[in-house]
Each structure stands twice: as C-alpha cells, then as structure tokens.
mmCIF file of C-alpha atoms in Angstrom:
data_model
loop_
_atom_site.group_PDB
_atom_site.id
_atom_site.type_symbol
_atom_site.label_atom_id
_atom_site.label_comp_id
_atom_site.label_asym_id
_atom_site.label_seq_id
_atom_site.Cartn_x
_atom_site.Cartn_y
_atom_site.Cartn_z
ATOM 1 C CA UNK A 1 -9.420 2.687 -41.783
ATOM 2 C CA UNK A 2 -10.986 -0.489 -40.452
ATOM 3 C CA UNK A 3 -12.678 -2.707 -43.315
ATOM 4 C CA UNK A 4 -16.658 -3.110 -42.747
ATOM 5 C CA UNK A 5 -17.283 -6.233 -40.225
ATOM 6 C CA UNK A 6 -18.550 -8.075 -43.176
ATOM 7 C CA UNK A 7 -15.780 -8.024 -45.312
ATOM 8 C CA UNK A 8 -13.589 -8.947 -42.650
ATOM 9 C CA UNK A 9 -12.294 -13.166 -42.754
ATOM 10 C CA UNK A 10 -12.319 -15.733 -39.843
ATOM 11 C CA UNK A 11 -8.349 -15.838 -39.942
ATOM 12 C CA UNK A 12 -8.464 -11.310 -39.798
ATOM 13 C CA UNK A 13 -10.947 -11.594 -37.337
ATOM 14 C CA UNK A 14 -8.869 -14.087 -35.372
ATOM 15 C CA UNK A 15 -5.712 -12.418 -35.680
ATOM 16 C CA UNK A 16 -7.364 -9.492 -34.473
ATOM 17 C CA UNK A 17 -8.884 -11.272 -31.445
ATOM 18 C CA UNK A 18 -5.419 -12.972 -30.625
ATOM 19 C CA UNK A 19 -3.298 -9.395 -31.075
ATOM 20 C CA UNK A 20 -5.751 -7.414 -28.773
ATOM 21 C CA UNK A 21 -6.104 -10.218 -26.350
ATOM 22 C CA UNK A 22 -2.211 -10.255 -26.295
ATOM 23 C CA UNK A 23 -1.954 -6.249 -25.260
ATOM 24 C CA UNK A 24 -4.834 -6.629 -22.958
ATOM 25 C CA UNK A 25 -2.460 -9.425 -21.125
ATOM 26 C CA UNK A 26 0.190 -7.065 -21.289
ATOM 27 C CA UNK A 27 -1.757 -4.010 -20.181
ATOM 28 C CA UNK A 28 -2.794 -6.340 -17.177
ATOM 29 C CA UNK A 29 0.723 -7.174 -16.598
ATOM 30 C CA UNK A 30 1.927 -3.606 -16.638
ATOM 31 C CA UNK A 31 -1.032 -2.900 -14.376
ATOM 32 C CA UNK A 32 -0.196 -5.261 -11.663
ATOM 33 C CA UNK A 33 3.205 -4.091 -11.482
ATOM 34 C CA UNK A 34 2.264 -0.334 -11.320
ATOM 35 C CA UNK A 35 -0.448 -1.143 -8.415
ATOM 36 C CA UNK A 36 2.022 -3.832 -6.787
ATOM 37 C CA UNK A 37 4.511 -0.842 -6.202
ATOM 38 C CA UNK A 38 2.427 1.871 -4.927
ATOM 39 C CA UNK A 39 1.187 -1.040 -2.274
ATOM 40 C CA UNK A 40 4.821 -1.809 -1.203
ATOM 41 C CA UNK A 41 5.914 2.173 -1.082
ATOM 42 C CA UNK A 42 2.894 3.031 1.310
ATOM 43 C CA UNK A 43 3.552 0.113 3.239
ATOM 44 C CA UNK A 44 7.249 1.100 3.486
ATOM 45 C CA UNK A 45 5.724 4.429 4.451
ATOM 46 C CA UNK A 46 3.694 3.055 7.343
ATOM 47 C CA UNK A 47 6.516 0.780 8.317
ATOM 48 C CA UNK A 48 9.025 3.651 8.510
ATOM 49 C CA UNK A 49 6.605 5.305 11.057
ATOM 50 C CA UNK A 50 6.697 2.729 13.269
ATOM 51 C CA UNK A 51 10.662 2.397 13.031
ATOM 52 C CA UNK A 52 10.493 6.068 13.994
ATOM 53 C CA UNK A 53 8.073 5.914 16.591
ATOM 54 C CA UNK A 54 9.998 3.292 18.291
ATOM 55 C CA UNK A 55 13.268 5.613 18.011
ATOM 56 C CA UNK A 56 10.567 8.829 19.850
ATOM 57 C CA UNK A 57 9.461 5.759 22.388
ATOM 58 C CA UNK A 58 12.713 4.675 23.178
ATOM 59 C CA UNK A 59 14.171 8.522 23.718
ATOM 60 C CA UNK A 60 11.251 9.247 25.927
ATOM 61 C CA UNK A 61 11.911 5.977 27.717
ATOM 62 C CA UNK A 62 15.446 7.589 28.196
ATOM 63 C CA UNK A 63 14.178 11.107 29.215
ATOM 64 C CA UNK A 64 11.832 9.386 31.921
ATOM 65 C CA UNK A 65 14.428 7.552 33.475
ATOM 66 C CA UNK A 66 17.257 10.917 33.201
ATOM 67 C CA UNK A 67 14.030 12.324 35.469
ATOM 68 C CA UNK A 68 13.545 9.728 37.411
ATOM 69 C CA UNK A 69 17.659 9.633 38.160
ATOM 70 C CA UNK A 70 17.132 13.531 38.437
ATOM 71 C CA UNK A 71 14.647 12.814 41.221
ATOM 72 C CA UNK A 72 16.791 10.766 43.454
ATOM 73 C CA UNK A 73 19.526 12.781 42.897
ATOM 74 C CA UNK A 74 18.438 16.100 43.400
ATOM 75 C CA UNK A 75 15.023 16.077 45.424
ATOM 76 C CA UNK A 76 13.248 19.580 44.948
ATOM 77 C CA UNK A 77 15.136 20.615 42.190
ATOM 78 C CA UNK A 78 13.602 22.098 39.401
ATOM 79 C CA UNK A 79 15.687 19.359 36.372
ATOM 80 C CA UNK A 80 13.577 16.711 37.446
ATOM 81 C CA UNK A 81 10.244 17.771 36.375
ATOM 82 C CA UNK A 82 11.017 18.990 33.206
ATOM 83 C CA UNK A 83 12.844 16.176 32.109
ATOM 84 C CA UNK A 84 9.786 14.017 33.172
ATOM 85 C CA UNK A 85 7.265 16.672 31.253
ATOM 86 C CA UNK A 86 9.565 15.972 27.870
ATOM 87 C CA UNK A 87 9.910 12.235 28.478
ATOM 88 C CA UNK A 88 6.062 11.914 28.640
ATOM 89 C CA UNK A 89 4.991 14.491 25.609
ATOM 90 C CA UNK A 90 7.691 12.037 23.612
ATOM 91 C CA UNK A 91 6.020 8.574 25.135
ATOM 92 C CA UNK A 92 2.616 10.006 23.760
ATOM 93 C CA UNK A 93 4.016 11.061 20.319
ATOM 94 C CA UNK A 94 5.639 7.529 20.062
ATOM 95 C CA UNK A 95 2.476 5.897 21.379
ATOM 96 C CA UNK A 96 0.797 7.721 17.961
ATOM 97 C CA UNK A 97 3.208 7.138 15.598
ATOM 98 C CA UNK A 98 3.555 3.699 16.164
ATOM 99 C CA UNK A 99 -0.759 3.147 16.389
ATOM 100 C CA UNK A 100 -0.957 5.517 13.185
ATOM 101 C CA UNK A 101 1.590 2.997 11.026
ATOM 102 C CA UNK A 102 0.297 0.185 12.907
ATOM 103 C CA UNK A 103 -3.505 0.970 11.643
ATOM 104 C CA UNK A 104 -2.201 1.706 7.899
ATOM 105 C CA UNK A 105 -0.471 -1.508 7.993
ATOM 106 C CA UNK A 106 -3.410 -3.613 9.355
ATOM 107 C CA UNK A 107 -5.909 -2.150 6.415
ATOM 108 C CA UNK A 108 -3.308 -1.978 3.739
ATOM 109 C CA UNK A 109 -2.455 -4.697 1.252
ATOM 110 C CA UNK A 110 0.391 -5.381 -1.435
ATOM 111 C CA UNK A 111 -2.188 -7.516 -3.211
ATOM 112 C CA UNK A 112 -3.346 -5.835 -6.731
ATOM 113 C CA UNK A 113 -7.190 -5.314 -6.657
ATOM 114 C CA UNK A 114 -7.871 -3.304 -9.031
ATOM 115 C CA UNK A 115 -5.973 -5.669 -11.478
ATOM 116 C CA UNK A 116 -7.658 -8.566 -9.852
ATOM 117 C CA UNK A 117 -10.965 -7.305 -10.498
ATOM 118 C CA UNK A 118 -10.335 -6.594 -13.951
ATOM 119 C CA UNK A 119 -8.727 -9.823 -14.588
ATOM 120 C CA UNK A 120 -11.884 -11.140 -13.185
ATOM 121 C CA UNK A 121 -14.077 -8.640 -15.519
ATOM 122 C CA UNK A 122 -12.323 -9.513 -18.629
ATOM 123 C CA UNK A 123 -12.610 -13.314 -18.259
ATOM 124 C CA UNK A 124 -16.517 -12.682 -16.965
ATOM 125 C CA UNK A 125 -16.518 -10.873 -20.644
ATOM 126 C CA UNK A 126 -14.767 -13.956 -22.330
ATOM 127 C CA UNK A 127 -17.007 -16.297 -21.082
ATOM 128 C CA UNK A 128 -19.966 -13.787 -22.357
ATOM 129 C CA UNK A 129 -18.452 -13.799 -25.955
ATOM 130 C CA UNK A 130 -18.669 -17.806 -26.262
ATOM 131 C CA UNK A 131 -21.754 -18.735 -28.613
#
C-alpha cells in the first residue's frame, strides 16, 4: 500500500513522477503503433477495391467490345445483346467499386489522432501541473 502523500520525499515523489511519465511515453508509443496499423490495413482495404474494380472495369471493357465485334459480325443475332447487357452491368459495378475505395481513401488517414490528441492532452496537463 501507497505511503500517505505526506510522508512521501521529493526524491519518492520524483521517482514516481519520472517512472509513470516513462510508461505513459510508452503507452503512447504502443498506442501510435496500434492506431498507425489499423489506418494502413483499411487503407489497404480501400486500395484493394479499387485494384479490383479496375480488374471488373477492364472485363466489362472486354465484354463491350466481344458485343460490339458480335454486332458486326453477326447482325440480328441474339450473342450480341447479351454480351453488351453483361459488359454494361460489369462497367457499372466497376464504376462503384472504384468510387466506393476512392471515397474511403479520400476521408481516410494513416495519421494517429487519437494518439495525437492525447499527446496533446497530456502535455496541456503538464503544463497545468507547473507551480
């Protein structure tokens, strides 16, 4: 159990101050790190969606022209159209994949702000603790 404040010394109370101020800076550390990761996972996240709404893009792009070959090939025929209906309904899906990682991206950051703010708290507290 903790001794009374009174019967505590300058040098325990110091050594106190400089132990807890050295896990706090740790804490901080370990903090940062933890937040600095889940920022760099989401954005792979959102950059893997864009990766694979280029690859939906790019095989709708390759449906559209198969139906557009299709066409000139065979006029009237039935291949044509649905070729054309799939290469659009992929163009769309690509269109929202890439605008949905694209938006995540754009508000997302790596930067640590919750850690940030509480470096900023604790030295707002420091400077409150000065006589």
């Amino acid at each position: 159990m903790a001794a009374p404040r009174s019967d505590r010394s300058f040098g325990d109370l110091f050594g106190s101050l400089t132990s807890q101020l050295g896990e706090l800076i740790h804490k901080e550390i370990e903090l940062a790190r933890t937040e600095i990761t889940a920022n760099l996972v989401r954005t792979g996240r959102n950059a893997s969606l864009i990766g694979i709404g280029a690859v939906v893009g790019y095989a709708g792009f390759l449906a559209i022209v198969g139906a557009a070959i299709a066409l000139l090939v065979a006029v009237g025929l039935t291949p044509w159209p649905s070729a054309l209906i799939v290469g659009l309904v992929l163009v769309v899906v690509a269109v929202v994949l890439v605008q949905r990682g694209r938006a995540e991206l754009t508000a997302g950051s790596i930067a640590p702000e919750r850690t940030l703010q509480t470096l900023k708290d604790d030295a707002d507290w420091a400077k409150e603790q000065r006589p």
